[in-house]
Structures are given as C-alpha cells and as structure tokens.
C-alpha cells in the first residue's frame, strides 16, 4: 500500500493514578485465615492500593486522564470522546465517563462507559479504534478505572486478597500509516465472550435484581484454567491476523490478575518473562485499570519505548476476553 493511505489510532500519551493507601498482604492476616506467603506464592501479589473514603472511580479516572493529557501535551478541548472501562461506576447512571467529562470541564464531544470487567480496557480500546477509523472522533481519552475494594466480601479469603483500586488512561489519536505492521498504533485486535460461563465470576447484586451493589464471587480455579488457555489463544490469533507471532513481540502487557497466569500465558506464546510488563505485585488485580496502569508504569520504568510492538490481553467475568496488538 502507498504511504499515508491508512488511518491508524496511535497512543499519544499515557498516565495513571493510584490511591495513596497501600495495603500489604500482612494486613489480611488479621482479617481472614490467610498468610502473606500464600498470597505471594499463589498470586504474586505483595500489596495493593485502596481508595480513600470519598475517592471514587470517576475521581481516580480524572486524575489518570489529566496525567495522560499532560504526557500527550494535549488540551482537554482537543479531545472528541471519553470512554471509561469500569464495572464499578460511581452511580448506576450517569456514566463514569460523563462524570470524568464534567470534572475535566469538557462540554463538547461525547462520553460513555464500557463494561467488560477485567477485559474492559481491551474492549474500550477496540471501540475507540473503531470511532477513529470511522471518522467519528479524531482523539479519544480511553480510561480504565476501578474501585473493586467496594465490591469485595471481606470474609472471603479466596477473593478479598486479590483486588486493588486505581486508574490508567491513554490518549488515542488519528494518524496516517502505510498499512504495514511497521505503522505505529493499533494493528489488530480480537474480542470474545461466552455468557454461559457467567457463574464462574460475578457480583451477586444489581439494579434489577437485589437493588444493591453486591459482592464479588469467583470460582478461582475454573477461571484460572480458562485464563491460561484463552489468553494465549487470543493473543496468538490477533498477532496472526497481521502475520506476526510471539517472536515479534517486544512486550506482552497482560491483565494483571495472577503472576502464574501471566507466566503461563507468556510461556505458551514463547515469550520470555523479561519481555512481559508485570505490575501485579504492586497493584493486585485492578480489573479494567490493570492494563493501562501497566502501560503507564511500563513506560515510566523505561521498559516500553516508541516503535516497540506490544500485545495486550485480558479475561474477565462474563466470561469476556480479548487482545490488542499495538505498536507504541
Ligand atoms: O481478573 C479476572 C480473572 N481472574 C483471575 O484470573 C483469577 C483466577 N484465579 C486465580 O488466580 C487462582 O485460582 C486463585 C489465586 C484465586 C486461587 O489460587 P489456586 O491455586 O487456584 O487455589 P485454589 O482455589 O485451588 O485453593 C487452594 C487452597 C484451598 O484450600 P484447600 O481446599 O486445598 O484446603 C483454598 O481454600 O487454598 C485455599 N485458599 C487460601 N488459603 C490461604 C484460598 N484462598 C486462600 C487465601 N489464603 N487467601
């Protein structure tokens, strides 16, 4: 294809926000029958951040968005759309994205939430890419933000030790490419869901059922098995769509749920762990926030550099899963 013939959605900036309260594994030893040793060896998690009273998904998302706008050198007036991936919005409605829009002082453009649990950021990126490729928007703030600490069952040791709060954001903007895999931006993606697995990971409350927010329930073992199988498959498929393989990948930026899942996926893809961005030890599982957090932390650590090939992959309640191949 000739030069300048293809529209690409390129990451122009990235940022994140973590609440100040850091909770080490040892704090859980006082609450439930668990140990720091069990949590570290079974999950890789060492600590996580929990939102302060009054801190919400939209407030954390707004902090992350500001950091991404700063990094991009883009003013809020230059943004056409805001997408927030979250399963823990401030209110049933308006959307967290509308709240972020208000907090950023943006009165033009449009804003909406995407709910695909831990795969939410992948789904949001794919939507933002489609908006850019269709000409609906030129520049989109794509945010993953969660306050899972508000939907945890503090008496369930098999789930309450796993999750954390936080937010990450990217500014995605229209650019021109030549249609080759050397282009910067989103090169390929793949989405899946299978609602028949809904009982493996869900929250037991909601607007039209209990009228409450509910708490998280998970059959960890079963989700683990699906994750190991499905994450490598979706990443392989997305790479193969554009003629690439694990060998071409500079960084896997995985959903950060469990270090054992992350390493098993990397192994199945034939990618060594020194080419995987790992933040799970610091953040725990932050659901839709985990990949943009890992992108932002990976960049600030000096791991992710311009021109490198990234594959992001995630799975979450639904089950929903998917991947995005992106040249940074
Ligand atoms: O983000 C969405 C996707 N979610 C995930 O990817 C999570 C997937 N699942 C996992 O990461 C893992 O399955 C867990 C970390 C949740 C659990 O690890 P596991 O190696 O699968 O442990 P298990 O569920 O098989 O439990 C092993 C044992 C059980 O005891 P018994 O039955 O062998 O006596 C559990 O009761 O570990 C026990 N256990 C704990 N022990 C100490 C479960 N949670 C804890 C705990 N502390 N916190």
Coordinates of C-alpha atoms and ligand atoms in Angstrom, one line a residue:
X1 CA 0.0 0.0 0.0
X2 CA 1.2 3.5 -0.7
X3 CA 2.4 5.8 2.0
X4 CA -0.2 7.7 4.0
X5 CA -3.1 5.5 2.8
X6 CA -4.3 4.0 6.0
X7 CA -5.8 5.6 9.2
X8 CA -4.3 4.4 12.4
X9 CA -5.2 5.0 16.0
X10 CA -1.9 5.8 17.8
X11 CA -1.2 6.3 21.5
X12 CA -0.1 9.8 22.0
X13 CA 0.1 9.9 25.8
X14 CA -0.4 7.7 28.9
X15 CA -0.9 8.3 32.6
X16 CA -2.2 6.6 35.7
X17 CA -3.4 7.3 39.3
X18 CA -3.1 5.1 42.4
X19 CA -4.8 5.9 45.7
X20 CA -2.2 6.8 48.4
X21 CA -3.3 4.0 50.8
X22 CA -1.1 0.9 50.2
X23 CA -2.2 -2.3 51.8
X24 CA 0.4 -5.1 52.3
X25 CA -0.6 -8.7 52.4
X26 CA 0.1 -8.8 56.1
X27 CA -3.0 -6.6 56.8
X28 CA -5.2 -9.5 55.5
X29 CA -3.6 -11.9 58.1
X30 CA -5.5 -10.0 60.7
X31 CA -8.9 -10.2 58.9
X32 CA -9.1 -13.7 57.3
X33 CA -7.4 -17.1 57.6
X34 CA -4.5 -16.3 55.2
X35 CA -0.8 -15.6 55.1
X36 CA 1.5 -13.2 53.2
X37 CA 3.3 -16.4 52.0
X38 CA 0.1 -17.9 50.5
X39 CA -0.9 -14.7 48.7
X40 CA 2.7 -14.2 47.3
X41 CA 3.2 -17.8 46.1
X42 CA -0.3 -18.4 44.7
X43 CA -0.7 -15.0 43.0
X44 CA 2.5 -12.9 43.0
X45 CA 0.6 -10.1 44.8
X46 CA 2.6 -8.3 47.5
X47 CA 0.5 -5.2 48.1
X48 CA -2.4 -3.2 46.5
X49 CA -3.8 0.3 46.8
X50 CA -7.3 1.0 48.2
X51 CA -9.3 4.2 47.5
X52 CA -9.8 6.6 50.4
X53 CA -13.2 7.4 51.7
X54 CA -14.8 9.8 49.3
X55 CA -12.5 8.7 46.5
X56 CA -14.4 7.3 43.5
X57 CA -13.9 5.6 40.2
X58 CA -14.6 8.9 38.3
X59 CA -12.2 10.9 40.6
X60 CA -9.4 8.4 40.0
X61 CA -10.2 8.2 36.3
X62 CA -10.0 12.0 36.1
X63 CA -6.5 12.0 37.8
X64 CA -5.3 9.4 35.3
X65 CA -6.8 11.3 32.4
X66 CA -5.1 14.5 33.4
X67 CA -1.8 12.6 33.6
X68 CA -2.3 11.2 30.1
X69 CA -3.3 14.6 28.7
X70 CA -0.1 16.1 30.2
X71 CA 2.0 13.3 28.8
X72 CA 0.4 13.8 25.4
X73 CA 0.7 17.6 25.5
X74 CA -3.0 17.7 24.5
X75 CA -5.6 20.1 26.0
X76 CA -9.0 18.8 27.0
X77 CA -10.5 21.0 24.3
X78 CA -8.8 18.8 21.7
X79 CA -10.5 15.6 22.9
X80 CA -13.5 14.4 21.0
X81 CA -14.6 11.5 23.2
X82 CA -14.1 9.8 26.5
X83 CA -14.5 6.1 27.1
X84 CA -14.2 4.7 30.6
X85 CA -13.9 1.0 31.1
X86 CA -15.3 0.1 34.5
X87 CA -17.5 -2.3 36.4
X88 CA -17.5 -0.1 39.5
X89 CA -19.0 3.2 38.4
X90 CA -19.8 5.9 41.0
X91 CA -23.5 5.6 40.3
X92 CA -25.8 3.4 38.2
X93 CA -26.0 6.5 36.0
X94 CA -24.8 8.9 34.6
X95 CA -21.8 7.0 33.3
X96 CA -18.4 7.4 35.0
X97 CA -17.2 8.8 31.6
X98 CA -19.8 11.6 31.8
X99 CA -18.6 12.4 35.3
X100 CA -15.0 12.5 34.1
X101 CA -16.1 14.7 31.2
X102 CA -17.6 17.2 33.8
X103 CA -14.6 17.0 36.1
X104 CA -12.3 17.8 33.1
X105 CA -14.5 20.8 32.2
X106 CA -15.3 19.3 28.8
X107 CA -18.8 20.3 27.4
X108 CA -18.3 19.2 23.7
X109 CA -17.9 15.7 22.2
X110 CA -19.3 12.6 23.9
X111 CA -18.6 10.2 26.7
X112 CA -19.7 6.7 27.6
X113 CA -18.7 3.6 29.7
X114 CA -17.8 0.2 28.6
X115 CA -18.5 -2.7 30.9
X116 CA -16.4 -5.8 30.1
X117 CA -15.0 -6.3 33.6
X118 CA -11.3 -7.2 33.6
X119 CA -11.2 -7.1 29.8
X120 CA -12.8 -3.7 29.8
X121 CA -9.8 -1.7 28.7
X122 CA -9.3 -4.0 25.7
X123 CA -13.0 -3.5 24.7
X124 CA -12.7 0.2 25.2
X125 CA -9.6 0.4 23.0
X126 CA -11.2 -1.6 20.3
X127 CA -14.2 0.8 20.4
X128 CA -12.0 3.9 20.4
X129 CA -10.1 2.5 17.4
X130 CA -13.4 1.9 15.6
X131 CA -14.5 5.5 16.3
X132 CA -11.2 6.9 14.9
X133 CA -11.2 4.6 11.9
X134 CA -14.8 5.5 11.1
X135 CA -14.1 9.2 11.3
X136 CA -16.4 9.7 14.3
X137 CA -13.6 11.0 16.5
X138 CA -10.1 12.2 16.0
X139 CA -8.8 12.0 19.5
X140 CA -10.2 9.8 22.3
X141 CA -9.4 9.5 26.0
X142 CA -9.5 5.8 26.9
X143 CA -9.6 5.1 30.6
X144 CA -9.7 2.0 32.8
X145 CA -10.7 2.8 36.3
X146 CA -12.0 0.6 39.2
X147 CA -12.8 0.7 42.9
X148 CA -13.1 -3.1 43.5
X149 CA -12.5 -2.6 47.2
X150 CA -16.2 -1.5 47.3
X151 CA -17.5 -4.9 46.0
X152 CA -15.3 -7.3 48.0
X153 CA -16.6 -9.8 50.5
X154 CA -14.1 -9.2 53.4
X155 CA -14.9 -12.6 54.9
X156 CA -14.0 -14.5 51.7
X157 CA -10.2 -15.1 51.8
X158 CA -10.3 -16.6 48.3
X159 CA -11.3 -13.2 46.7
X160 CA -10.7 -10.3 49.1
X161 CA -6.9 -10.6 48.9
X162 CA -6.7 -10.4 45.1
X163 CA -8.0 -7.0 44.1
X164 CA -7.0 -3.3 44.2
X165 CA -8.1 0.1 43.1
X166 CA -6.6 2.5 40.6
X167 CA -6.9 4.0 37.1
X168 CA -4.9 4.3 33.9
X169 CA -5.6 6.3 30.7
X170 CA -4.3 6.8 27.2
X171 CA -4.9 9.5 24.6
X172 CA -5.5 7.7 21.3
X173 CA -5.4 9.8 18.2
X174 CA -5.8 9.6 14.5
X175 CA -2.6 9.2 12.5
X176 CA -1.7 8.1 9.0
X177 CA 0.1 4.9 8.3
X178 CA 1.2 2.9 5.2
X179 CA -0.9 -0.1 6.1
X180 CA 2.1 -2.2 7.2
X181 CA 2.9 -3.7 10.6
X182 CA 5.7 -1.1 10.9
X183 CA 3.0 1.5 11.5
X184 CA 2.6 2.9 14.9
X185 CA -0.9 2.4 16.5
X186 CA -3.4 -0.4 16.8
X187 CA -2.6 -3.0 14.2
X188 CA -5.0 -5.8 15.2
X189 CA -7.5 -6.9 17.8
X190 CA -9.7 -9.8 18.8
X191 CA -12.7 -10.0 21.1
X192 CA -14.7 -12.9 22.6
X193 CA -17.3 -13.6 25.1
X194 CA -19.2 -16.6 26.3
X195 CA -22.1 -15.7 28.6
X196 CA -22.7 -19.4 29.5
X197 CA -19.7 -19.1 31.9
X198 CA -21.4 -16.2 33.8
X199 CA -21.5 -18.2 37.1
X200 CA -17.7 -18.5 37.3
X201 CA -17.1 -14.8 38.2
X202 CA -19.9 -12.4 39.0
X203 CA -21.2 -9.9 41.5
X204 CA -24.3 -11.0 43.4
X205 CA -26.2 -7.8 43.4
X206 CA -27.5 -5.3 40.9
X207 CA -30.2 -2.7 40.0
X208 CA -32.9 -5.0 38.6
X209 CA -32.3 -7.9 41.0
X210 CA -31.3 -7.1 44.6
X211 CA -31.2 -3.3 44.3
X212 CA -27.8 -3.4 45.9
X213 CA -24.2 -3.3 44.6
X214 CA -23.5 -6.9 45.7
X215 CA -20.1 -8.6 46.3
X216 CA -17.7 -10.4 44.0
X217 CA -18.0 -14.2 43.8
X218 CA -15.4 -16.3 41.9
X219 CA -14.6 -19.9 41.2
X220 CA -10.9 -19.1 41.1
X221 CA -9.7 -22.5 39.9
X222 CA -12.1 -22.6 36.9
X223 CA -11.3 -19.0 35.9
X224 CA -7.6 -19.8 36.2
X225 CA -7.9 -22.7 33.7
X226 CA -9.9 -20.6 31.2
X227 CA -7.4 -17.7 31.5
X228 CA -4.3 -19.8 30.8
X229 CA -6.0 -21.4 27.7
X230 CA -7.8 -18.4 26.3
X231 CA -5.3 -15.6 26.8
X232 CA -2.5 -17.2 24.8
X233 CA -5.0 -18.2 22.1
X234 CA -6.5 -14.7 21.6
X235 CA -3.0 -13.1 21.6
X236 CA -1.8 -15.6 19.0
X237 CA -4.9 -15.0 16.8
X238 CA -4.6 -11.2 17.0
X239 CA -0.9 -11.4 16.1
X240 CA -1.5 -13.9 13.3
X241 CA -4.2 -11.7 11.7
X242 CA -1.4 -9.3 10.7
X243 CA 1.2 -12.0 10.1
X244 CA 3.0 -11.7 13.4
X245 CA 3.9 -14.1 16.2
X246 CA 5.2 -14.1 19.7
X247 CA 8.8 -13.8 18.3
X248 CA 7.9 -10.3 17.0
X249 CA 6.6 -9.0 20.4
X250 CA 8.7 -6.6 22.4
X251 CA 6.3 -6.6 25.3
X252 CA 3.3 -8.6 26.5
X253 CA 1.2 -6.2 28.6
X254 CA -1.2 -8.6 30.2
X255 CA -4.1 -8.1 32.5
X256 CA -2.6 -8.4 36.0
X257 CA -4.6 -11.0 37.9
X258 CA -2.1 -13.6 38.9
X259 CA 1.6 -14.0 38.2
X260 CA 1.1 -17.7 37.5
X261 CA -1.4 -16.9 34.7
X262 CA 0.9 -14.2 33.3
X263 CA 3.9 -16.5 33.1
X264 CA 1.9 -19.5 31.8
X265 CA 0.5 -17.3 29.0
X266 CA 3.9 -15.9 28.2
X267 CA 5.3 -19.5 28.1
X268 CA 2.5 -20.6 25.7
X269 CA 3.3 -17.7 23.5
X270 CA 7.1 -18.5 23.5
X271 CA 7.9 -15.1 25.0
X272 CA 10.4 -14.9 27.9
X273 CA 9.3 -13.1 31.1
X274 CA 11.9 -10.3 30.6
X275 CA 9.5 -9.2 27.7
X276 CA 6.4 -9.1 30.0
X277 CA 5.4 -6.0 31.9
X278 CA 4.5 -7.2 35.4
X279 CA 2.8 -4.9 38.0
X280 CA 0.6 -7.4 39.8
X281 CA 3.0 -7.5 42.8
X282 CA 2.4 -3.7 43.4
X283 CA -1.3 -3.3 42.3
X284 CA -3.1 -6.6 42.7
X285 CA -5.9 -7.2 40.2
X286 CA -7.3 -3.8 39.3
X287 CA -9.7 -5.2 36.7
X288 CA -10.2 -2.8 33.8
X289 CA -7.5 -0.5 35.2
X290 CA -4.7 -3.1 35.1
X291 CA -3.6 -2.8 31.5
X292 CA -3.5 1.0 31.3
X293 CA -1.7 1.0 34.7
X294 CA 0.8 -1.4 33.3
X295 CA 1.3 0.6 30.2
X296 CA 1.9 3.8 32.2
X297 CA 4.2 2.1 34.8
X298 CA 6.0 0.2 32.0
X299 CA 6.7 3.5 30.2
X300 CA 7.9 5.2 33.3
X301 CA 10.2 2.3 34.2
X302 CA 11.8 2.8 30.8
X303 CA 10.5 -0.6 29.6
X304 CA 8.1 0.5 26.8
X305 CA 9.7 2.6 24.1
X306 CA 8.4 4.2 20.9
X307 CA 8.2 1.9 18.0
X308 CA 8.0 -1.3 20.1
X309 CA 5.4 -4.0 19.4
X310 CA 3.0 -4.7 22.3
X311 CA 0.3 -7.3 22.7
X312 CA -2.2 -6.7 25.4
X313 CA -4.5 -9.5 26.6
X314 CA -7.2 -9.8 29.3
X315 CA -10.0 -12.0 30.5
X316 CA -12.8 -11.2 33.0
X317 CA -16.3 -12.0 34.3
X318 CA -18.7 -13.0 31.5
X319 CA -16.6 -14.6 30.5
X320 CA -15.2 -11.9 28.2
X321 CA -11.7 -11.9 26.8
X322 CA -9.7 -10.3 24.0
X323 CA -6.4 -8.8 22.9
X324 CA -5.0 -5.8 21.0
X325 CA -1.7 -5.6 19.1
X326 CA -0.3 -2.1 19.1
X327 CA 2.9 -0.5 18.0
X328 CA 3.8 2.1 20.7
Ligands
LIG1 O1 -9.4 -10.9 36.7 C1 -10.3 -11.8 36.3 C2 -9.7 -13.1 36.1 N1 -9.5 -13.6 37.4 C3 -8.5 -14.4 37.6 O2 -7.7 -14.6 36.6 C4 -8.3 -15.2 38.9 C5 -8.0 -16.6 38.5 N2 -7.8 -17.5 39.6 C6 -6.7 -17.4 40.4 O3 -5.9 -16.5 40.3 C7 -6.5 -18.5 41.4 O4 -7.4 -19.6 41.1 C8 -6.6 -18.0 42.9 C9 -5.5 -17.1 43.3 C10 -7.9 -17.3 43.0 C11 -6.6 -19.3 43.8 O5 -5.4 -20.0 43.6 P1 -5.4 -21.6 43.4 O6 -4.0 -22.0 43.3 O7 -6.3 -21.8 42.2 O8 -6.0 -22.1 44.8 P2 -7.4 -22.9 45.0 O9 -8.5 -22.1 44.7 O10 -7.2 -24.2 44.3 O11 -7.2 -23.1 46.5 C12 -6.2 -23.9 47.1 C13 -6.3 -23.9 48.6 C14 -7.8 -24.1 49.1 O12 -7.7 -24.9 50.3 P3 -7.9 -26.5 50.3 O13 -9.3 -26.7 49.7 O14 -6.9 -27.0 49.4 O15 -7.8 -26.8 51.7 C15 -8.3 -22.8 49.4 O16 -9.3 -22.8 50.4 O17 -6.0 -22.5 49.1 C16 -7.1 -22.1 49.9 N3 -7.1 -20.6 49.9 C17 -6.4 -19.9 50.7 N4 -5.5 -20.1 51.6 C18 -4.9 -19.1 52.2 C19 -7.9 -19.9 49.0 N5 -7.6 -18.6 49.3 C20 -6.7 -18.5 50.3 C21 -6.1 -17.5 51.0 N6 -5.2 -17.8 51.9 N7 -6.3 -16.2 50.7

